[in-house]
Coordinates of C-alpha atoms and ligand atoms in Angstrom, one line a residue:
X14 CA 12.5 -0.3 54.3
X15 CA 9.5 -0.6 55.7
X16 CA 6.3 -3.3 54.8
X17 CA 2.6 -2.9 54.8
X18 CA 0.6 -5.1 57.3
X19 CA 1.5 -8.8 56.2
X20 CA -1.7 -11.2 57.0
X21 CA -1.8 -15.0 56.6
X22 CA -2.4 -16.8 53.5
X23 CA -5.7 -19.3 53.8
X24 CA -8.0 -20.7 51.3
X25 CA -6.1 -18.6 48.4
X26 CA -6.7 -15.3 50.3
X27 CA -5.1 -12.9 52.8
X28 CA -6.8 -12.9 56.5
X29 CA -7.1 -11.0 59.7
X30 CA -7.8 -13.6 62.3
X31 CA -5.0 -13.6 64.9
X32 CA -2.7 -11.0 66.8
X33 CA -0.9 -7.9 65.1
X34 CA 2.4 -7.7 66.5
X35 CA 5.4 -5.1 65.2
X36 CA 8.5 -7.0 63.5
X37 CA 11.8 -5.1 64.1
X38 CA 14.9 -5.5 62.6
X39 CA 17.7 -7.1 64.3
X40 CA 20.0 -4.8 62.3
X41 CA 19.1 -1.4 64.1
X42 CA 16.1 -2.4 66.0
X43 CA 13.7 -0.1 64.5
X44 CA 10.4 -1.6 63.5
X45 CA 10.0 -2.7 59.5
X46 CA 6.3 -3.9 59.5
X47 CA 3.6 -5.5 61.6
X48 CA 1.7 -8.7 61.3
X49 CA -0.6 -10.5 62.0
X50 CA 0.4 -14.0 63.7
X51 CA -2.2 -17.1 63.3
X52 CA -4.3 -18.2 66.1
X53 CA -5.6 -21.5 66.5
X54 CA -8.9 -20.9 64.8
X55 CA -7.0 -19.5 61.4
X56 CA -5.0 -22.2 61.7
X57 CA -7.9 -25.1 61.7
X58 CA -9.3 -22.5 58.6
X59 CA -5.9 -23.5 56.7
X60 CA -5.9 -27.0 57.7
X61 CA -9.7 -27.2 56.7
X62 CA -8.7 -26.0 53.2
X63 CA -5.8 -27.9 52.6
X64 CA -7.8 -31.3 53.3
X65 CA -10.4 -30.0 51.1
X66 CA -8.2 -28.9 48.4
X67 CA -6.3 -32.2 48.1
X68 CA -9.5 -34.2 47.9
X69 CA -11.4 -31.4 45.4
X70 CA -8.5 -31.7 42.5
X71 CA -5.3 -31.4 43.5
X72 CA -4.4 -34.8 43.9
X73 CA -5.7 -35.4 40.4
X74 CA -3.7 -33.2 38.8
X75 CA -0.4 -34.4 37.1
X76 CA 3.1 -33.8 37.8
X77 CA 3.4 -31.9 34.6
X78 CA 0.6 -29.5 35.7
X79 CA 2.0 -28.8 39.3
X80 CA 5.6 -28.2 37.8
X81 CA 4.6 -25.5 35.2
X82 CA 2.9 -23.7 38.4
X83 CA 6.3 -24.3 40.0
X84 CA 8.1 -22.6 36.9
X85 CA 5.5 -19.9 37.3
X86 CA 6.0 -19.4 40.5
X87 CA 10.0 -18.9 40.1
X88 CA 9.1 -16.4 37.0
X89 CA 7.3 -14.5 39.6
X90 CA 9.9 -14.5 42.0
X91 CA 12.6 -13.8 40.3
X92 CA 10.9 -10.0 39.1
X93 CA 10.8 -9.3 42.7
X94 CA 14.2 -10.9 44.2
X95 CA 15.5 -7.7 44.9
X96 CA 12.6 -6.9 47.3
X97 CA 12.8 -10.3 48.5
X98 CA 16.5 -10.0 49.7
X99 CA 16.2 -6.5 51.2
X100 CA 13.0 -8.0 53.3
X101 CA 15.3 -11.6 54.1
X102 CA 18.0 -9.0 55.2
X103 CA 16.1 -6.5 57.5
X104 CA 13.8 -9.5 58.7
X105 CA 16.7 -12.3 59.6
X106 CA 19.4 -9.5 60.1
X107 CA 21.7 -11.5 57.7
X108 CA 24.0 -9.3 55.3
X109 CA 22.1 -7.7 52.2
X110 CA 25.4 -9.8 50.3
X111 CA 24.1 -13.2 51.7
X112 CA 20.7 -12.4 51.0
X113 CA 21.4 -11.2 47.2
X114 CA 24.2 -13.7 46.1
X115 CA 22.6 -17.0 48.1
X116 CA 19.9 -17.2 50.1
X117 CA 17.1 -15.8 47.3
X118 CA 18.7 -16.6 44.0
X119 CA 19.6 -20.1 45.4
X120 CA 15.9 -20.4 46.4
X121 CA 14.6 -19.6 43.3
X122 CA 16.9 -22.1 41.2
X123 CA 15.7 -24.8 43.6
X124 CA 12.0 -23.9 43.0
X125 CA 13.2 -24.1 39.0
X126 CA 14.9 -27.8 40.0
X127 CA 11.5 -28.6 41.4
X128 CA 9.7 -27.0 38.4
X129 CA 12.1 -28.6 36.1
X130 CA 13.2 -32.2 37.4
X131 CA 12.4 -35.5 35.4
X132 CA 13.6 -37.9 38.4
X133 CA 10.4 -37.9 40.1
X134 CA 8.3 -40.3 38.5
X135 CA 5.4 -40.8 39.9
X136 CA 5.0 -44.9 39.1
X137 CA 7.1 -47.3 37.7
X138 CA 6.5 -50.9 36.5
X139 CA 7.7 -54.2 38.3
X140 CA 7.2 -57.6 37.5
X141 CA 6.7 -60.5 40.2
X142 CA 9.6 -63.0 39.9
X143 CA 7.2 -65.3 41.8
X144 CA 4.4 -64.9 39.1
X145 CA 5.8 -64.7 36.0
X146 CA 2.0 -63.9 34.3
X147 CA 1.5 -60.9 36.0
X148 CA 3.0 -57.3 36.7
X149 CA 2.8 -54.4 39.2
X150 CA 2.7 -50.8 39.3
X151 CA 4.2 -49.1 42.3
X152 CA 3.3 -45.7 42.8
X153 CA 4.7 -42.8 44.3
X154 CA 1.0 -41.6 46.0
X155 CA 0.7 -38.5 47.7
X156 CA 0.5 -38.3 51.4
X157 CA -2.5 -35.6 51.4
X158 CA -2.1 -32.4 54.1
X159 CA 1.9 -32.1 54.8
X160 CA 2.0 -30.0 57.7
X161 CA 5.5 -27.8 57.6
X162 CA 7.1 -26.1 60.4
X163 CA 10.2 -23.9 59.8
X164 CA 13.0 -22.2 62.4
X165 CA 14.2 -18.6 61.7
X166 CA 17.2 -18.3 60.4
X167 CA 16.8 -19.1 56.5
X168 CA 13.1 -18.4 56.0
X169 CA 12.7 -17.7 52.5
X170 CA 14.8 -20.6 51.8
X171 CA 12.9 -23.2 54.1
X172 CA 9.4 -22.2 52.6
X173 CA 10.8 -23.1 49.0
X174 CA 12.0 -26.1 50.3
X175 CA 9.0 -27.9 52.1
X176 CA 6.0 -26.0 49.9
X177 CA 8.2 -27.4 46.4
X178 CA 8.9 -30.6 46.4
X179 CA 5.4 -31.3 48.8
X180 CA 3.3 -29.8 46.1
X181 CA 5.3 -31.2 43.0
X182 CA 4.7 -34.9 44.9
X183 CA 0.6 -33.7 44.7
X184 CA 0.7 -33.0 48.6
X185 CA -1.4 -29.6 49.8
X186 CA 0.5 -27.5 52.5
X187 CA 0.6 -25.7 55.5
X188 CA 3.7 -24.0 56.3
X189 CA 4.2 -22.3 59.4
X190 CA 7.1 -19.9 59.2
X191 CA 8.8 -19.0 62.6
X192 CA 7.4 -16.3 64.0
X193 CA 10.5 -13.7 64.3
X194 CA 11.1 -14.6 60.8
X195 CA 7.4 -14.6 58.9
X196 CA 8.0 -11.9 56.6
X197 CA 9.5 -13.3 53.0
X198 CA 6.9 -16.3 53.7
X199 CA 4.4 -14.6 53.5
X200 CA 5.3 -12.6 50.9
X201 CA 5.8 -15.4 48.7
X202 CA 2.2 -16.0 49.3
X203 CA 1.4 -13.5 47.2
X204 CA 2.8 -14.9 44.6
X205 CA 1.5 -17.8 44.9
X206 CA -2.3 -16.5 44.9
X207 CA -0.5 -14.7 41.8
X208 CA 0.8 -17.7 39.7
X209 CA -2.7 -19.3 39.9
X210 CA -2.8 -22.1 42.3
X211 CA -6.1 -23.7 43.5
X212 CA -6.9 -22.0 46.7
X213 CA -6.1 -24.1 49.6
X214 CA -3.4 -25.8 47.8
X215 CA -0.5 -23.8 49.9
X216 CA -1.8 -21.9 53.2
X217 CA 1.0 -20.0 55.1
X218 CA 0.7 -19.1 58.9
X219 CA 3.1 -17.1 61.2
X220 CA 2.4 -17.8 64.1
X221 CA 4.1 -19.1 67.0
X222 CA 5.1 -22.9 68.2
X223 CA 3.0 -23.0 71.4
X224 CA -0.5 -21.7 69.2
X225 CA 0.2 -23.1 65.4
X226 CA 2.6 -25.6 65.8
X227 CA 0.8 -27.5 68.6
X228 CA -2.5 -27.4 66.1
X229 CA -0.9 -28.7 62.8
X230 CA 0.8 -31.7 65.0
X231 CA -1.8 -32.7 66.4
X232 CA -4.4 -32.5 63.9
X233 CA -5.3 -36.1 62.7
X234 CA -6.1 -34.6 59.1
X235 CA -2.7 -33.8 58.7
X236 CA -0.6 -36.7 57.8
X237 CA 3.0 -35.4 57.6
X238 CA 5.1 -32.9 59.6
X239 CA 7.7 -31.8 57.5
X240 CA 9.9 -29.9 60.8
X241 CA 12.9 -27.7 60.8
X242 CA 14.2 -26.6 64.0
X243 CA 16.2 -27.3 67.4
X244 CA 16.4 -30.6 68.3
X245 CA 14.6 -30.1 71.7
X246 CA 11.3 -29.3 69.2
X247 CA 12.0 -31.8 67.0
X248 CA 11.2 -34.3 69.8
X249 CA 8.3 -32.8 71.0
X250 CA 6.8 -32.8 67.5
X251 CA 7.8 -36.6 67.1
X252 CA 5.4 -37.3 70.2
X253 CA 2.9 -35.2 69.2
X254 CA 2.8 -36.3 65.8
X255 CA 2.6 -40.0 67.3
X256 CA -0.7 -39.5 68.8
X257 CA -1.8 -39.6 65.1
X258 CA 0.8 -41.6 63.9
X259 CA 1.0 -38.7 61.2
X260 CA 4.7 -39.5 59.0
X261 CA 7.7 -37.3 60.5
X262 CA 10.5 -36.0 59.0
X263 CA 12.9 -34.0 61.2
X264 CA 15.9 -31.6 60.4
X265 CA 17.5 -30.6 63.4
X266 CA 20.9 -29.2 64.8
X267 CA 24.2 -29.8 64.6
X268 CA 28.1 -29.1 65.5
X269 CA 29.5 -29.8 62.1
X270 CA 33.3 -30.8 62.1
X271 CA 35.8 -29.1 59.5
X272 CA 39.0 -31.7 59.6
X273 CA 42.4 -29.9 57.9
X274 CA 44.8 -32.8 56.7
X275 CA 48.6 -31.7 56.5
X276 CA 49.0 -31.5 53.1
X277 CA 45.7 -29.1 52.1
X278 CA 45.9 -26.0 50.7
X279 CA 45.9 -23.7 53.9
X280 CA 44.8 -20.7 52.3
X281 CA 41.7 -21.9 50.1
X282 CA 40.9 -24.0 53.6
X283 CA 40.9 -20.9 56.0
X284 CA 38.5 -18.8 54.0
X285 CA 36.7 -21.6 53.4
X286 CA 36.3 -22.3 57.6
X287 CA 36.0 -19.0 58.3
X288 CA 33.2 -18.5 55.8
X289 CA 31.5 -22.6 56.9
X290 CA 31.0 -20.9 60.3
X291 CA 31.0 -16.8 60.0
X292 CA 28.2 -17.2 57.4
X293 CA 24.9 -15.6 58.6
X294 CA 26.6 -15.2 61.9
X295 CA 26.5 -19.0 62.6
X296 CA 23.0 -19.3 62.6
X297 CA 22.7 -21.9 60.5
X298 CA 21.9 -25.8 61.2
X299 CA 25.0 -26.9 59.1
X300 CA 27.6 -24.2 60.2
X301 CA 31.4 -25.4 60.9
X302 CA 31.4 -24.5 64.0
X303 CA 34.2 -27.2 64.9
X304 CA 37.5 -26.8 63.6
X305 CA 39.9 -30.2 63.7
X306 CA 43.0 -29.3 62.7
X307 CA 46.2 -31.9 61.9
X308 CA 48.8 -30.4 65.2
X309 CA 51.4 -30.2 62.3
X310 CA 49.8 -26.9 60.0
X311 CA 47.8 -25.3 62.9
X312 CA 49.7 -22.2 63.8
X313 CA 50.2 -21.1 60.0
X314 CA 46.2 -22.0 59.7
X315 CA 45.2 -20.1 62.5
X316 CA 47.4 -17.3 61.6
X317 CA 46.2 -17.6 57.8
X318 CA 42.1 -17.4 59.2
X319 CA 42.7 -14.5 61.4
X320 CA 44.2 -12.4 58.7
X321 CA 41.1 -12.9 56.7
X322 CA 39.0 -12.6 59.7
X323 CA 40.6 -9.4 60.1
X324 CA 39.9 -8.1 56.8
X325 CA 36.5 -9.0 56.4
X326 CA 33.9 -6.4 56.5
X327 CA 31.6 -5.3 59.8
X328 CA 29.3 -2.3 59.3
X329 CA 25.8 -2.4 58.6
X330 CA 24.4 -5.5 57.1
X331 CA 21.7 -3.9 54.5
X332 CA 25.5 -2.2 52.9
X333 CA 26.2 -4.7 50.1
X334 CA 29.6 -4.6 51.2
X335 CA 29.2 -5.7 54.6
X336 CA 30.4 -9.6 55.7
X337 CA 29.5 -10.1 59.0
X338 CA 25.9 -10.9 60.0
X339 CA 23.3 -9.6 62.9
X340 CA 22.0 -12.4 65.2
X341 CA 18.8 -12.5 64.7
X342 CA 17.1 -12.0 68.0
X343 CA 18.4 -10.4 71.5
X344 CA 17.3 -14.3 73.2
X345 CA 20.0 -15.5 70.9
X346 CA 22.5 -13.1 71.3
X347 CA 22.4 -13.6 74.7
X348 CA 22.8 -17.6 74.5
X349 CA 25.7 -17.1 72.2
X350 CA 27.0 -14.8 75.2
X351 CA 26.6 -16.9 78.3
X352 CA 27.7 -20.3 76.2
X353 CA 31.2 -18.4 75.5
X354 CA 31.4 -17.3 79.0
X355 CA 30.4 -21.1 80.1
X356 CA 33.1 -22.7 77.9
X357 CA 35.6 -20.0 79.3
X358 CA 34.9 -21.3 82.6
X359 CA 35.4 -24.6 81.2
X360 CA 39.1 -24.2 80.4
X361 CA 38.2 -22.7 76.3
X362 CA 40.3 -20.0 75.9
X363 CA 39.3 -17.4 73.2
X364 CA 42.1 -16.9 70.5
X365 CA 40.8 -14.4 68.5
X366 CA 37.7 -12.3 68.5
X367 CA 37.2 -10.1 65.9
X368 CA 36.4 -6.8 67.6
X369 CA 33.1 -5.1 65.3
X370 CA 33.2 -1.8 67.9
X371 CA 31.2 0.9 66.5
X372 CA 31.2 0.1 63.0
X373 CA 27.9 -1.4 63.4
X374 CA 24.9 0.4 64.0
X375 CA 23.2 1.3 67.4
X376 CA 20.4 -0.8 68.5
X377 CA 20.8 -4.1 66.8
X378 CA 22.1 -7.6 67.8
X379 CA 25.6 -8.2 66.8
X380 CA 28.1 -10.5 68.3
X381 CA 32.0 -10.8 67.5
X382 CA 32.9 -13.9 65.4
X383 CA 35.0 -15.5 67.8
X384 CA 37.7 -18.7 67.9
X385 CA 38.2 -20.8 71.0
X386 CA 40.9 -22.8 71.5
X387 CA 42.0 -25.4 74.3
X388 CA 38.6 -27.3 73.7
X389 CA 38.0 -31.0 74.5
X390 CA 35.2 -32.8 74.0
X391 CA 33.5 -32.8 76.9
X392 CA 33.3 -29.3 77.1
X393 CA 29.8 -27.7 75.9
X394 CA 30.8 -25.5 73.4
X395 CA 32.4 -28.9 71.8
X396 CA 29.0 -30.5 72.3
X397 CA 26.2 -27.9 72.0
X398 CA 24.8 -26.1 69.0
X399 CA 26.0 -22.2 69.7
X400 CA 24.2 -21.1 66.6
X401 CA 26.4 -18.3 66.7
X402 CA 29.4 -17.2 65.1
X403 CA 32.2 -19.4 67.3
X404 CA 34.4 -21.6 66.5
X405 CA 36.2 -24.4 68.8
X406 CA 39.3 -25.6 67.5
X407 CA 41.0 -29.2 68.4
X408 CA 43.8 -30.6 66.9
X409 CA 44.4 -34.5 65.6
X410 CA 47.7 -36.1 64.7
X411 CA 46.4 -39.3 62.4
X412 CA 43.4 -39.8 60.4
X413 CA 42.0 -42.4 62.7
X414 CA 41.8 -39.4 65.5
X415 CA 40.1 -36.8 63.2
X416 CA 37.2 -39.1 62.7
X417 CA 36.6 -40.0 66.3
X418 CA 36.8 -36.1 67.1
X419 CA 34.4 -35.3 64.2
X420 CA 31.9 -38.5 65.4
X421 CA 32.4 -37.9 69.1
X422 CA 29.4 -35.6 68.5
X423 CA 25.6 -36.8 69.5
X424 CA 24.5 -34.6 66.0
X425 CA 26.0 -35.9 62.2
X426 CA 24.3 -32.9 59.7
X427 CA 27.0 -32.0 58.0
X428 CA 31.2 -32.1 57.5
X429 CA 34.0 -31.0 55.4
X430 CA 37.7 -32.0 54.4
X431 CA 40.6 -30.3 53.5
X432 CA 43.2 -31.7 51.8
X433 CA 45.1 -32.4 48.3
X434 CA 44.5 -36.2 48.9
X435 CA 41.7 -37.2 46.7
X436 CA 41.9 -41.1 48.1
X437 CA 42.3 -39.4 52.1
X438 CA 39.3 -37.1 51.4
X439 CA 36.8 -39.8 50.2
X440 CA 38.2 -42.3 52.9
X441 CA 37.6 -39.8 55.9
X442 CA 34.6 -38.3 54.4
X443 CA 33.3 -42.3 54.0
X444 CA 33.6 -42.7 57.6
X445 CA 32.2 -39.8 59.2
X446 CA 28.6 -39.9 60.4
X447 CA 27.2 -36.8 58.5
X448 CA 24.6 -36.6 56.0
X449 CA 26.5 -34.3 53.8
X450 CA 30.4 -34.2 53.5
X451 CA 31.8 -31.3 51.7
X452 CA 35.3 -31.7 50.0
X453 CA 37.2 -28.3 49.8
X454 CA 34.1 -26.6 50.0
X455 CA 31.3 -25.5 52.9
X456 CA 27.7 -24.4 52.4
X457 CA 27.7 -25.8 48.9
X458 CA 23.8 -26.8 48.7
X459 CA 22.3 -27.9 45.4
X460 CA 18.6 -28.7 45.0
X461 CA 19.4 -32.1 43.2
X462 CA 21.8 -33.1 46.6
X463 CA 19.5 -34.5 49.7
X464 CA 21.0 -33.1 52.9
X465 CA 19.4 -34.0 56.5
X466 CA 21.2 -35.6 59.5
X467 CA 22.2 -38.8 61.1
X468 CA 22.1 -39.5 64.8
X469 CA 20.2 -36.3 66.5
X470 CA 20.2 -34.2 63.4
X471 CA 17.3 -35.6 62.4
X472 CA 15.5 -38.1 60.3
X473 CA 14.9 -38.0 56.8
X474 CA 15.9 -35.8 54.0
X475 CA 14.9 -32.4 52.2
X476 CA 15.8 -32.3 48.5
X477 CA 17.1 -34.3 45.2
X478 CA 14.9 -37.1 44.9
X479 CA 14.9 -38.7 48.5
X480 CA 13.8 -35.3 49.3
X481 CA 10.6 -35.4 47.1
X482 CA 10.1 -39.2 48.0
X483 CA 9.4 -37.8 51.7
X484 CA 6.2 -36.4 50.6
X485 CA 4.9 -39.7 49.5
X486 CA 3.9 -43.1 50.8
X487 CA 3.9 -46.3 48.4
X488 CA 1.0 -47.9 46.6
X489 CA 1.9 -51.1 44.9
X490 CA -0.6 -52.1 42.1
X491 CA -0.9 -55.9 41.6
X492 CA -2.3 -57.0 38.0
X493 CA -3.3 -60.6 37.0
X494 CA -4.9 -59.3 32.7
X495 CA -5.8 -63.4 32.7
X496 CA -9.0 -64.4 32.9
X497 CA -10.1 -66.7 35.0
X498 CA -6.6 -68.4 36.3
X499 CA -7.4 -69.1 39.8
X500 CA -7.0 -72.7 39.8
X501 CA -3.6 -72.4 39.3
X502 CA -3.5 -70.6 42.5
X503 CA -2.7 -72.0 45.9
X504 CA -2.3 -70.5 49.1
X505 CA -0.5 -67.4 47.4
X506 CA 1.9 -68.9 45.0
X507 CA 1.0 -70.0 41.1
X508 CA 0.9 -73.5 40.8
X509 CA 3.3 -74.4 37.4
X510 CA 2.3 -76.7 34.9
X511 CA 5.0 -79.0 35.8
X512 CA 2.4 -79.7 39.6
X513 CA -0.3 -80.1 37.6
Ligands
LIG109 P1 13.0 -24.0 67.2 O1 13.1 -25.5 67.4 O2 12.9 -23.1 68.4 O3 11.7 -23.6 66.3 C1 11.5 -24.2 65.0 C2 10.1 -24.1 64.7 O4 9.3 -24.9 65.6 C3 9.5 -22.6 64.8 O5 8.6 -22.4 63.7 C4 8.8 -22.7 66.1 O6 7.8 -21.7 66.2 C5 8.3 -24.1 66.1 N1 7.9 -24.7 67.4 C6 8.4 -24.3 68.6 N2 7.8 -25.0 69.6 C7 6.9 -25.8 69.0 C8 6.0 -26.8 69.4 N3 5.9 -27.1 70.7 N4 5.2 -27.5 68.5 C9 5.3 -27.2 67.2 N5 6.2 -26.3 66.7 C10 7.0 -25.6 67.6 O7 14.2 -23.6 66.3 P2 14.7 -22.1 65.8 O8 15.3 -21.5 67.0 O9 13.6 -21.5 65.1 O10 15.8 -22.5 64.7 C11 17.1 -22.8 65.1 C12 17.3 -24.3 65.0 O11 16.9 -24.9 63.8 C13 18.7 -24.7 65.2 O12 18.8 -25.8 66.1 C14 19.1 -25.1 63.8 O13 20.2 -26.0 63.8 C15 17.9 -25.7 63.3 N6 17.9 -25.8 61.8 C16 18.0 -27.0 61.2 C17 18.1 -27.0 59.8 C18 18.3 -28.3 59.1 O14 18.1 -28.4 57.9 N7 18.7 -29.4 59.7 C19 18.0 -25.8 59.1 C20 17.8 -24.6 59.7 C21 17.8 -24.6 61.1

């Protein structure tokens, strides 16, 4: 495959202002299409129209208006998801599979949930216990330019979830998809100019974090960063964004535990490990990438995972058939490297790596999914995100155990539990500091579900209703319909009859 000059998307058209560079595929690392990355000037052009587009109309409009441009939108998508997926594949170097079955269908149903969802009300009515005469109106106002800044390892997924549910809340945008990864981004630009929304209402810049980033967070018309990334960012765009005291929401990294109880169902609970961590290689935010397994059943689970491991299938990710993920750039593959040779020298010992030899083709990133064993906690590859396809496996012998292990980590974004024991399951999963526990499952993410992080996975939460709520700030309406009644009032409270 390979894509025509991609340009950003400002003021409802395409521009040329910035740096052409060549995008190559991590699959085979031939080039696929060049682009142009935003500079600092296009990006004050985008911020420019997004201020003026929230104060022309778009604030103004109603929810019902913005969510049949949303259902538009997904109409338009969903023609093209084919190209969409082969662009999310050769871009990201994640398995044509993923990108087909997941990543783009799941995007477009969430743009649909957006498009679709009554729970967002933008007002509701209160009345003032203390002053029984009168009522309130609270309402849900828009926060005016969200800034959004997204990492590279789900793009087309990440720009439906911060331009949705920012626009939906009467928001205007500007999302900045990572540089390695702009492509899908900015071609769901087009159809956005497509579907017919105001120009300026959603602007999309690739560009880097240095140049772009650094702009939106620290320009004082922009009064939310809505960022995605490595936690090391995330803090740097918390202080810059304090400068301005803009509102910060922050979805960061993570070493999500998978605790196996004695009694699950070993076989459902190895594919379903192997595929919380081996998806897209590891690179993602909420990958299993810890394995805590009760001492009693883990020979027959280990035994059980590396059958399937076995069988899964390496080769070229753009063949539908293919399982196992490119990493996305050589900078990563050579983290993953040098953090396996680290926690080697640390006393890990691997277990099983899954050999891919020359099954995969020449000139790509690729890197054997891989289990460690003879981890402890103070090791780093028990403490630091990998973002790559390893797993370190510890073993627990009662329940109290498995949920120190699975908090002992600074990050809480995500979890699962495996067992039979409905009761066990919802008391494990109660305790563990995670904003999403999964229950038999891994990777299950439904627009309607708010997922973010506790501790240093972030702060704040993308989807569901909490996840639209980010992208507002409260205005509380006081009424008094009375006329003249102030000499019933007193320092703030209503004076009854009975004082009188
Ligand atoms: P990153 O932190 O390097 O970059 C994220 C984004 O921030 C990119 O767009 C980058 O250009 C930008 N950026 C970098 N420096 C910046 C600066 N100084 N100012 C402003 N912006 C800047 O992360 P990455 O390597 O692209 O992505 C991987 C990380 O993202 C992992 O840690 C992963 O766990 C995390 N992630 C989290 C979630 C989640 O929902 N919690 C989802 C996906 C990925």
């Amino acid at each position: 495959m390979s894509v025509d000059l991609m340009r950003n998307f400002v003021n409802g058209e395409f521009v040329d202002e910035g740096r052409k560079v060549t995008i190559t595929s991590p699959v085979d690392g031939k080039p696929v299409s060049e682009v142009i990355l935003a500079d600092k000037k296009s990006t004050m052009e985008a911020i420019d129209s997004a201020y003026e587009a929230y104060y022309r109309s778009w604030a103004e409009t109603t929810v019902r208006e913005r969510q049949a441009l949303l259902s538009k939108l997904a109409r338009l998508v969903q023609e093209k998801s084919n190209e969409y997926a082969l662009m999310e594949s050769i871009n990201t170097g994640k398995t044509l599979r993923q990108s087909m079955l997941m990543d783009i269908p799941l995007g477009i149903s969430h743009i649909e949930y957006f498009a679709g969802t009554d729970e967002f009300k933008f007002s509701r009515e209160i009345t003032h216990p203390e002053y029984p005469d009168t009522r309130g109106i609270v309402q849900n106002a828009p926060m005016g330019v969200v800034g959004a800044i997204a990492p590279w390892n789900v793009p087309f997924l990440m720009a439906v979830w911060k331009i949705a549910p920012a626009v939906l809340a009467g928001n205007t945008i500007v999302l900045k998809p990572s540089h390695h990864t702009p492509m899908t981004a900015l071609n769901l630009a087009k159809d956005i100019r497509d579907t017919g929304f105001p120009p300026g209402v959603i602007n999309i810049v690739a560009g880097t974090g240095s140049e772009v980033g650094n702009t939106i967070c620290t320009d004082d018309r922009v009064s939310m960063v809505s960022f995605t990334g490595s936690t090391a960012t995330g803090k740097k765009v918390m202080s810059m964004a304090s400068e301005s005291l803009k509102k910060v929401t922050l979805e960061l990294g993570g070493k999500s535990p998978n605790i196996v109880l004695p009694d699950a169902d070993l076989d459902h609970a190895a594919k379903g490990i192997l595929f919380g961590i081996f998806l897209n290689s590891g690179q993602l935010c909420e990958s299993g990438s810890r394995l805590i397994v009760h001492s009693s059943v883990r020979e027959k689970l280990i035994g059980r995972m590396t059958e399937h491991l076995k069988n899964m299938k390496a080769g070229n990710p753009m063949d539908m058939e293919t399982e196992i993920s490119a990493i996305t750039t050589g900078d990563q593959l050579k983290k993953i490297g040098s953090l396996v040779r680290e926690g080697e020298s640390q006393g890990a010992r691997i277990l099983y790596q899954r050999e891919l030899g020359e099954s995969v083709p020449e000139g790509g990133f690729y890197f054997p999914p891989t289990i460690l064993d003879n981890v402890t906690d103070a090791m780093t590859v028990a403490k630091e995100e990998i973002f790559g396809p390893v797993l370190a496996v510890s073993e627990f012998k009662s329940a109290d155990e498995a949920v120190r292990i699975a908090n002992s980590s600074k990050y809480g974004l995500a979890s699962g539990v495996w067992t039979r024991d409905m009761k066990a399951a919802f008391d494990i999963g109660s305790r563990i500091e995670a904003g999403t526990v999964w229950i038999n499952e891994y990777h299950m993410l439904s627009a309607a579900a708010p997922r973010g992080g506790f501790k240093k996975s972030g702060t704040g939460r993308e989807l569901g209703l909490e996840g639209i709520l980010e992208y507002t700030q409260t205005r509380h309406l006081f009424i008094n319909e009375k006329e003249s009644d102030f000499d019933r009032v007193a320092y703030g409270l209503i004076i009854s009859d009975q004082d009188q």
